[in-house]
PDB file of N, CA and C in Angstrom:
ATOM      1  N   UNK A   1     -10.854 -20.295  -4.067  1.00 95.00           N
ATOM      2  CA  UNK A   1     -10.075 -21.097  -5.034  1.00 95.00           C
ATOM      3  C   UNK A   1      -9.460 -20.362  -6.125  1.00 95.00           C
ATOM      4  N   UNK A   2      -8.069 -20.550  -6.239  1.00 96.00           N
ATOM      5  CA  UNK A   2      -7.723 -19.691  -7.319  1.00 96.00           C
ATOM      6  C   UNK A   2      -6.305 -20.537  -8.000  1.00 96.00           C
ATOM      7  N   UNK A   3      -6.031 -20.203  -9.154  1.00 96.00           N
ATOM      8  CA  UNK A   3      -4.932 -20.895  -9.739  1.00 96.00           C
ATOM      9  C   UNK A   3      -3.732 -20.238  -9.482  1.00 96.00           C
ATOM     10  N   UNK A   4      -2.569 -20.736  -9.653  1.00 96.00           N
ATOM     11  CA  UNK A   4      -1.281 -20.134  -9.547  1.00 96.00           C
ATOM     12  C   UNK A   4      -0.902 -18.950 -10.508  1.00 96.00           C
ATOM     13  N   UNK A   5      -1.820 -18.919 -11.601  1.00 96.00           N
ATOM     14  CA  UNK A   5      -1.755 -17.756 -12.532  1.00 96.00           C
ATOM     15  C   UNK A   5      -1.944 -16.362 -11.766  1.00 96.00           C
ATOM     16  N   UNK A   6      -2.825 -16.540 -10.660  1.00 97.00           N
ATOM     17  CA  UNK A   6      -3.171 -15.247 -10.020  1.00 97.00           C
ATOM     18  C   UNK A   6      -1.881 -14.954  -9.027  1.00 97.00           C
ATOM     19  N   UNK A   7      -1.669 -15.878  -8.187  1.00 97.00           N
ATOM     20  CA  UNK A   7      -0.585 -15.709  -7.184  1.00 97.00           C
ATOM     21  C   UNK A   7       0.802 -15.498  -7.729  1.00 97.00           C
ATOM     22  N   UNK A   8       1.036 -15.999  -8.873  1.00 96.00           N
ATOM     23  CA  UNK A   8       2.388 -16.089  -9.567  1.00 96.00           C
ATOM     24  C   UNK A   8       2.502 -14.886 -10.424  1.00 96.00           C
ATOM     25  N   UNK A   9       1.466 -14.154 -10.547  1.00 96.00           N
ATOM     26  CA  UNK A   9       1.448 -12.917 -11.570  1.00 96.00           C
ATOM     27  C   UNK A   9       2.620 -11.868 -11.318  1.00 96.00           C
ATOM     28  N   UNK A  10       3.351 -11.616 -12.315  1.00 96.00           N
ATOM     29  CA  UNK A  10       4.386 -10.754 -12.015  1.00 96.00           C
ATOM     30  C   UNK A  10       4.152  -9.266 -12.197  1.00 96.00           C
ATOM     31  N   UNK A  11       5.058  -8.363 -11.540  1.00 96.00           N
ATOM     32  CA  UNK A  11       4.808  -7.069 -11.894  1.00 96.00           C
ATOM     33  C   UNK A  11       6.011  -6.655 -12.701  1.00 96.00           C
ATOM     34  N   UNK A  12       6.179  -5.230 -12.906  1.00 94.00           N
ATOM     35  CA  UNK A  12       7.141  -5.000 -13.624  1.00 94.00           C
ATOM     36  C   UNK A  12       8.644  -5.248 -13.304  1.00 94.00           C
ATOM     37  N   UNK A  13       8.820  -5.515 -11.979  1.00 95.00           N
ATOM     38  CA  UNK A  13      10.058  -5.664 -11.383  1.00 95.00           C
ATOM     39  C   UNK A  13      10.287  -7.247 -11.311  1.00 95.00           C
ATOM     40  N   UNK A  14       9.242  -8.040 -11.762  1.00 93.00           N
ATOM     41  CA  UNK A  14       9.455  -9.493 -11.857  1.00 93.00           C
ATOM     42  C   UNK A  14       9.062 -10.149 -10.483  1.00 93.00           C
ATOM     43  N   UNK A  15       8.621  -9.143  -9.492  1.00 96.00           N
ATOM     44  CA  UNK A  15       8.067  -9.768  -8.191  1.00 96.00           C
ATOM     45  C   UNK A  15       6.680 -10.402  -8.369  1.00 96.00           C
ATOM     46  N   UNK A  16       6.236 -11.550  -7.906  1.00 96.00           N
ATOM     47  CA  UNK A  16       4.899 -11.974  -7.932  1.00 96.00           C
ATOM     48  C   UNK A  16       3.981 -11.577  -6.754  1.00 96.00           C
ATOM     49  N   UNK A  17       2.844 -11.578  -7.162  1.00 96.00           N
ATOM     50  CA  UNK A  17       1.729 -11.212  -6.213  1.00 96.00           C
ATOM     51  C   UNK A  17       1.654 -11.862  -4.944  1.00 96.00           C
ATOM     52  N   UNK A  18       1.951 -13.223  -5.123  1.00 97.00           N
ATOM     53  CA  UNK A  18       1.863 -14.188  -3.812  1.00 97.00           C
ATOM     54  C   UNK A  18       0.516 -14.496  -3.236  1.00 97.00           C
ATOM     55  N   UNK A  19       0.409 -15.667  -2.658  1.00 97.00           N
ATOM     56  CA  UNK A  19      -0.710 -16.180  -2.175  1.00 97.00           C
ATOM     57  C   UNK A  19      -1.290 -15.335  -0.922  1.00 97.00           C
ATOM     58  N   UNK A  20      -0.256 -14.830  -0.266  1.00 97.00           N
ATOM     59  CA  UNK A  20      -0.595 -13.945   0.991  1.00 97.00           C
ATOM     60  C   UNK A  20      -1.490 -12.879   0.711  1.00 97.00           C
ATOM     61  N   UNK A  21      -1.062 -12.301  -0.493  1.00 97.00           N
ATOM     62  CA  UNK A  21      -1.957 -10.905  -0.991  1.00 97.00           C
ATOM     63  C   UNK A  21      -3.293 -11.257  -1.410  1.00 97.00           C
ATOM     64  N   UNK A  22      -3.258 -12.393  -2.127  1.00 98.00           N
ATOM     65  CA  UNK A  22      -4.630 -12.842  -2.622  1.00 98.00           C
ATOM     66  C   UNK A  22      -5.517 -13.120  -1.420  1.00 98.00           C
ATOM     67  N   UNK A  23      -4.971 -13.822  -0.471  1.00 98.00           N
ATOM     68  CA  UNK A  23      -5.848 -14.434   0.635  1.00 98.00           C
ATOM     69  C   UNK A  23      -6.328 -13.220   1.547  1.00 98.00           C
ATOM     70  N   UNK A  24      -5.223 -12.134   1.746  1.00 98.00           N
ATOM     71  CA  UNK A  24      -5.628 -10.922   2.476  1.00 98.00           C
ATOM     72  C   UNK A  24      -6.612 -10.148   1.879  1.00 98.00           C
ATOM     73  N   UNK A  25      -6.545 -10.168   0.496  1.00 98.00           N
ATOM     74  CA  UNK A  25      -7.777  -9.358  -0.131  1.00 98.00           C
ATOM     75  C   UNK A  25      -9.153 -10.130   0.047  1.00 98.00           C
ATOM     76  N   UNK A  26      -9.059 -11.428  -0.122  1.00 97.00           N
ATOM     77  CA  UNK A  26     -10.323 -12.173   0.282  1.00 97.00           C
ATOM     78  C   UNK A  26     -10.710 -11.908   1.651  1.00 97.00           C
ATOM     79  N   UNK A  27      -9.961 -11.989   2.572  1.00 97.00           N
ATOM     80  CA  UNK A  27     -10.208 -11.829   4.027  1.00 97.00           C
ATOM     81  C   UNK A  27     -10.683 -10.438   4.372  1.00 97.00           C
ATOM     82  N   UNK A  28     -10.159  -9.543   3.672  1.00 98.00           N
ATOM     83  CA  UNK A  28     -10.725  -8.187   3.883  1.00 98.00           C
ATOM     84  C   UNK A  28     -12.188  -7.752   3.280  1.00 98.00           C
ATOM     85  N   UNK A  29     -12.606  -8.727   2.502  1.00 98.00           N
ATOM     86  CA  UNK A  29     -13.796  -8.399   1.841  1.00 98.00           C
ATOM     87  C   UNK A  29     -14.633  -9.736   2.072  1.00 98.00           C
ATOM     88  N   UNK A  30     -14.389 -10.505   3.009  1.00 95.00           N
ATOM     89  CA  UNK A  30     -15.260 -11.619   3.184  1.00 95.00           C
ATOM     90  C   UNK A  30     -16.743 -11.539   3.451  1.00 95.00           C
ATOM     91  N   UNK A  31     -17.112 -10.165   3.879  1.00 95.00           N
ATOM     92  CA  UNK A  31     -18.442 -10.028   4.144  1.00 95.00           C
ATOM     93  C   UNK A  31     -19.184  -9.495   3.035  1.00 95.00           C
ATOM     94  N   UNK A  32     -18.637  -9.549   1.843  1.00 96.00           N
ATOM     95  CA  UNK A  32     -19.115  -9.033   0.451  1.00 96.00           C
ATOM     96  C   UNK A  32     -19.659 -10.157  -0.380  1.00 96.00           C
ATOM     97  N   UNK A  33     -20.198  -9.916  -1.261  1.00 96.00           N
ATOM     98  CA  UNK A  33     -20.775 -10.928  -2.200  1.00 96.00           C
ATOM     99  C   UNK A  33     -19.497 -11.684  -3.096  1.00 96.00           C
ATOM    100  N   UNK A  34     -19.866 -12.834  -3.446  1.00 97.00           N
ATOM    101  CA  UNK A  34     -18.808 -13.421  -4.404  1.00 97.00           C
ATOM    102  C   UNK A  34     -18.509 -12.570  -5.438  1.00 97.00           C
ATOM    103  N   UNK A  35     -19.250 -11.776  -6.182  1.00 98.00           N
ATOM    104  CA  UNK A  35     -18.858 -11.134  -7.373  1.00 98.00           C
ATOM    105  C   UNK A  35     -18.024  -9.887  -6.714  1.00 98.00           C
ATOM    106  N   UNK A  36     -18.288  -9.243  -5.712  1.00 98.00           N
ATOM    107  CA  UNK A  36     -17.462  -8.254  -5.002  1.00 98.00           C
ATOM    108  C   UNK A  36     -16.225  -8.775  -4.681  1.00 98.00           C
ATOM    109  N   UNK A  37     -16.084  -9.891  -4.039  1.00 98.00           N
ATOM    110  CA  UNK A  37     -14.768 -10.248  -3.713  1.00 98.00           C
ATOM    111  C   UNK A  37     -13.970 -10.564  -5.098  1.00 98.00           C
ATOM    112  N   UNK A  38     -14.576 -11.201  -6.095  1.00 98.00           N
ATOM    113  CA  UNK A  38     -13.716 -11.315  -7.288  1.00 98.00           C
ATOM    114  C   UNK A  38     -13.195 -10.203  -7.830  1.00 98.00           C
ATOM    115  N   UNK A  39     -14.199  -9.282  -7.884  1.00 98.00           N
ATOM    116  CA  UNK A  39     -13.637  -7.809  -8.342  1.00 98.00           C
ATOM    117  C   UNK A  39     -12.560  -7.350  -7.621  1.00 98.00           C
ATOM    118  N   UNK A  40     -12.516  -7.418  -6.339  1.00 98.00           N
ATOM    119  CA  UNK A  40     -11.487  -6.923  -5.567  1.00 98.00           C
ATOM    120  C   UNK A  40     -10.215  -7.552  -5.676  1.00 98.00           C
ATOM    121  N   UNK A  41     -10.171  -8.866  -5.817  1.00 98.00           N
ATOM    122  CA  UNK A  41      -9.006  -9.721  -6.034  1.00 98.00           C
ATOM    123  C   UNK A  41      -8.456  -9.297  -7.549  1.00 98.00           C
ATOM    124  N   UNK A  42      -9.299  -9.142  -8.574  1.00 97.00           N
ATOM    125  CA  UNK A  42      -8.761  -8.641  -9.939  1.00 97.00           C
ATOM    126  C   UNK A  42      -8.243  -7.427  -9.775  1.00 97.00           C
ATOM    127  N   UNK A  43      -8.776  -6.416  -8.917  1.00 97.00           N
ATOM    128  CA  UNK A  43      -8.316  -5.192  -8.923  1.00 97.00           C
ATOM    129  C   UNK A  43      -7.071  -5.075  -8.323  1.00 97.00           C
ATOM    130  N   UNK A  44      -6.869  -5.755  -7.084  1.00 97.00           N
ATOM    131  CA  UNK A  44      -5.659  -5.980  -6.575  1.00 97.00           C
ATOM    132  C   UNK A  44      -4.356  -6.525  -7.538  1.00 97.00           C
ATOM    133  N   UNK A  45      -4.823  -7.371  -8.387  1.00 97.00           N
ATOM    134  CA  UNK A  45      -3.920  -8.072  -9.346  1.00 97.00           C
ATOM    135  C   UNK A  45      -3.709  -7.146 -10.390  1.00 97.00           C
ATOM    136  N   UNK A  46      -4.600  -6.206 -10.956  1.00 96.00           N
ATOM    137  CA  UNK A  46      -4.352  -5.265 -11.749  1.00 96.00           C
ATOM    138  C   UNK A  46      -3.460  -4.153 -11.360  1.00 96.00           C
ATOM    139  N   UNK A  47      -3.706  -3.873 -10.013  1.00 97.00           N
ATOM    140  CA  UNK A  47      -2.890  -2.644  -9.483  1.00 97.00           C
ATOM    141  C   UNK A  47      -1.373  -3.164  -9.230  1.00 97.00           C
ATOM    142  N   UNK A  48      -1.236  -4.477  -8.886  1.00 97.00           N
ATOM    143  CA  UNK A  48       0.080  -4.890  -8.607  1.00 97.00           C
ATOM    144  C   UNK A  48       1.031  -5.083  -9.845  1.00 97.00           C
ATOM    145  N   UNK A  49       0.299  -5.527 -10.904  1.00 96.00           N
ATOM    146  CA  UNK A  49       0.992  -5.949 -12.050  1.00 96.00           C
ATOM    147  C   UNK A  49       1.343  -4.796 -12.913  1.00 96.00           C
ATOM    148  N   UNK A  50       0.492  -3.696 -12.819  1.00 95.00           N
ATOM    149  CA  UNK A  50       0.633  -2.383 -13.502  1.00 95.00           C
ATOM    150  C   UNK A  50       0.626  -2.739 -14.976  1.00 95.00           C
ATOM    151  N   UNK A  51      -0.194  -3.514 -15.523  1.00 87.00           N
ATOM    152  CA  UNK A  51      -0.335  -3.698 -16.981  1.00 87.00           C
ATOM    153  C   UNK A  51       0.660  -4.737 -17.500  1.00 87.00           C
ATOM    154  N   UNK A  52       1.330  -5.523 -16.738  1.00 91.00           N
ATOM    155  CA  UNK A  52       2.105  -6.615 -17.273  1.00 91.00           C
ATOM    156  C   UNK A  52       1.293  -7.751 -17.728  1.00 91.00           C
ATOM    157  N   UNK A  53       1.359  -8.315 -18.766  1.00 90.00           N
ATOM    158  CA  UNK A  53       0.505  -9.296 -19.345  1.00 90.00           C
ATOM    159  C   UNK A  53       0.748 -10.451 -18.624  1.00 90.00           C
ATOM    160  N   UNK A  54      -0.482 -11.291 -18.235  1.00 89.00           N
ATOM    161  CA  UNK A  54      -0.368 -12.547 -17.495  1.00 89.00           C
ATOM    162  C   UNK A  54       0.365 -13.420 -18.223  1.00 89.00           C
ATOM    163  N   UNK A  55       1.112 -14.345 -17.602  1.00 88.00           N
ATOM    164  CA  UNK A  55       1.851 -15.562 -18.242  1.00 88.00           C
ATOM    165  C   UNK A  55       1.075 -16.864 -18.236  1.00 88.00           C
ATOM    166  N   UNK A  56      -0.020 -16.775 -17.474  1.00 94.00           N
ATOM    167  CA  UNK A  56      -0.684 -17.931 -17.182  1.00 94.00           C
ATOM    168  C   UNK A  56      -2.156 -17.586 -17.072  1.00 94.00           C
ATOM    169  N   UNK A  57      -3.135 -18.871 -16.904  1.00 96.00           N
ATOM    170  CA  UNK A  57      -4.496 -18.455 -16.860  1.00 96.00           C
ATOM    171  C   UNK A  57      -4.808 -17.710 -15.405  1.00 96.00           C
ATOM    172  N   UNK A  58      -5.728 -16.956 -15.310  1.00 96.00           N
ATOM    173  CA  UNK A  58      -6.186 -16.142 -14.137  1.00 96.00           C
ATOM    174  C   UNK A  58      -7.603 -16.895 -13.683  1.00 96.00           C
ATOM    175  N   UNK A  59      -7.632 -17.891 -13.006  1.00 97.00           N
ATOM    176  CA  UNK A  59      -8.858 -18.347 -12.589  1.00 97.00           C
ATOM    177  C   UNK A  59      -9.128 -18.231 -11.058  1.00 97.00           C
ATOM    178  N   UNK A  60     -10.277 -17.747 -10.860  1.00 97.00           N
ATOM    179  CA  UNK A  60     -10.859 -17.633  -9.443  1.00 97.00           C
ATOM    180  C   UNK A  60     -12.190 -18.013  -9.224  1.00 97.00           C
ATOM    181  N   UNK A  61     -12.436 -18.744  -8.231  1.00 98.00           N
ATOM    182  CA  UNK A  61     -13.746 -19.334  -7.918  1.00 98.00           C
ATOM    183  C   UNK A  61     -14.086 -18.894  -6.396  1.00 98.00           C
ATOM    184  N   UNK A  62     -15.154 -18.177  -6.270  1.00 97.00           N
ATOM    185  CA  UNK A  62     -15.651 -17.713  -4.910  1.00 97.00           C
ATOM    186  C   UNK A  62     -16.918 -18.204  -4.789  1.00 97.00           C
ATOM    187  N   UNK A  63     -17.159 -18.965  -3.679  1.00 95.00           N
ATOM    188  CA  UNK A  63     -18.443 -19.756  -3.246  1.00 95.00           C
ATOM    189  C   UNK A  63     -18.804 -19.019  -2.188  1.00 95.00           C
ATOM    190  N   UNK A  64     -20.068 -18.925  -1.942  1.00 93.00           N
ATOM    191  CA  UNK A  64     -20.893 -18.512  -0.811  1.00 93.00           C
ATOM    192  C   UNK A  64     -21.717 -19.600  -0.088  1.00 93.00           C
ATOM    193  N   UNK A  65     -21.579 -19.794   1.074  1.00 89.00           N
ATOM    194  CA  UNK A  65     -22.220 -20.830   1.659  1.00 89.00           C
ATOM    195  C   UNK A  65     -23.626 -20.309   2.178  1.00 89.00           C
ATOM    196  N   UNK A  66     -24.627 -21.163   2.154  1.00 84.00           N
ATOM    197  CA  UNK A  66     -25.936 -20.865   2.671  1.00 84.00           C
ATOM    198  C   UNK A  66     -25.805 -20.893   4.081  1.00 84.00           C
ATOM    199  N   UNK A  67     -26.622 -20.067   4.720  1.00 77.00           N
ATOM    200  CA  UNK A  67     -26.765 -19.934   6.359  1.00 77.00           C
ATOM    201  C   UNK A  67     -27.396 -21.006   6.807  1.00 77.00           C
TER     202      UNK A  67
END
């Protein structure tokens, strides 16, 4: 679960990260812990934005289900 502040985060060219990139990052790391998935999403966000300050809140919730 994530707010649009993450998917709509702009880079220096004004392009937004997009839901697809967020979901692809989660899918690529779905076998990892919730903390690790969160870290990967925020690393992808930081890499994409290149230091551009967020315009909105950045909220991410990662839940792990019990087997």
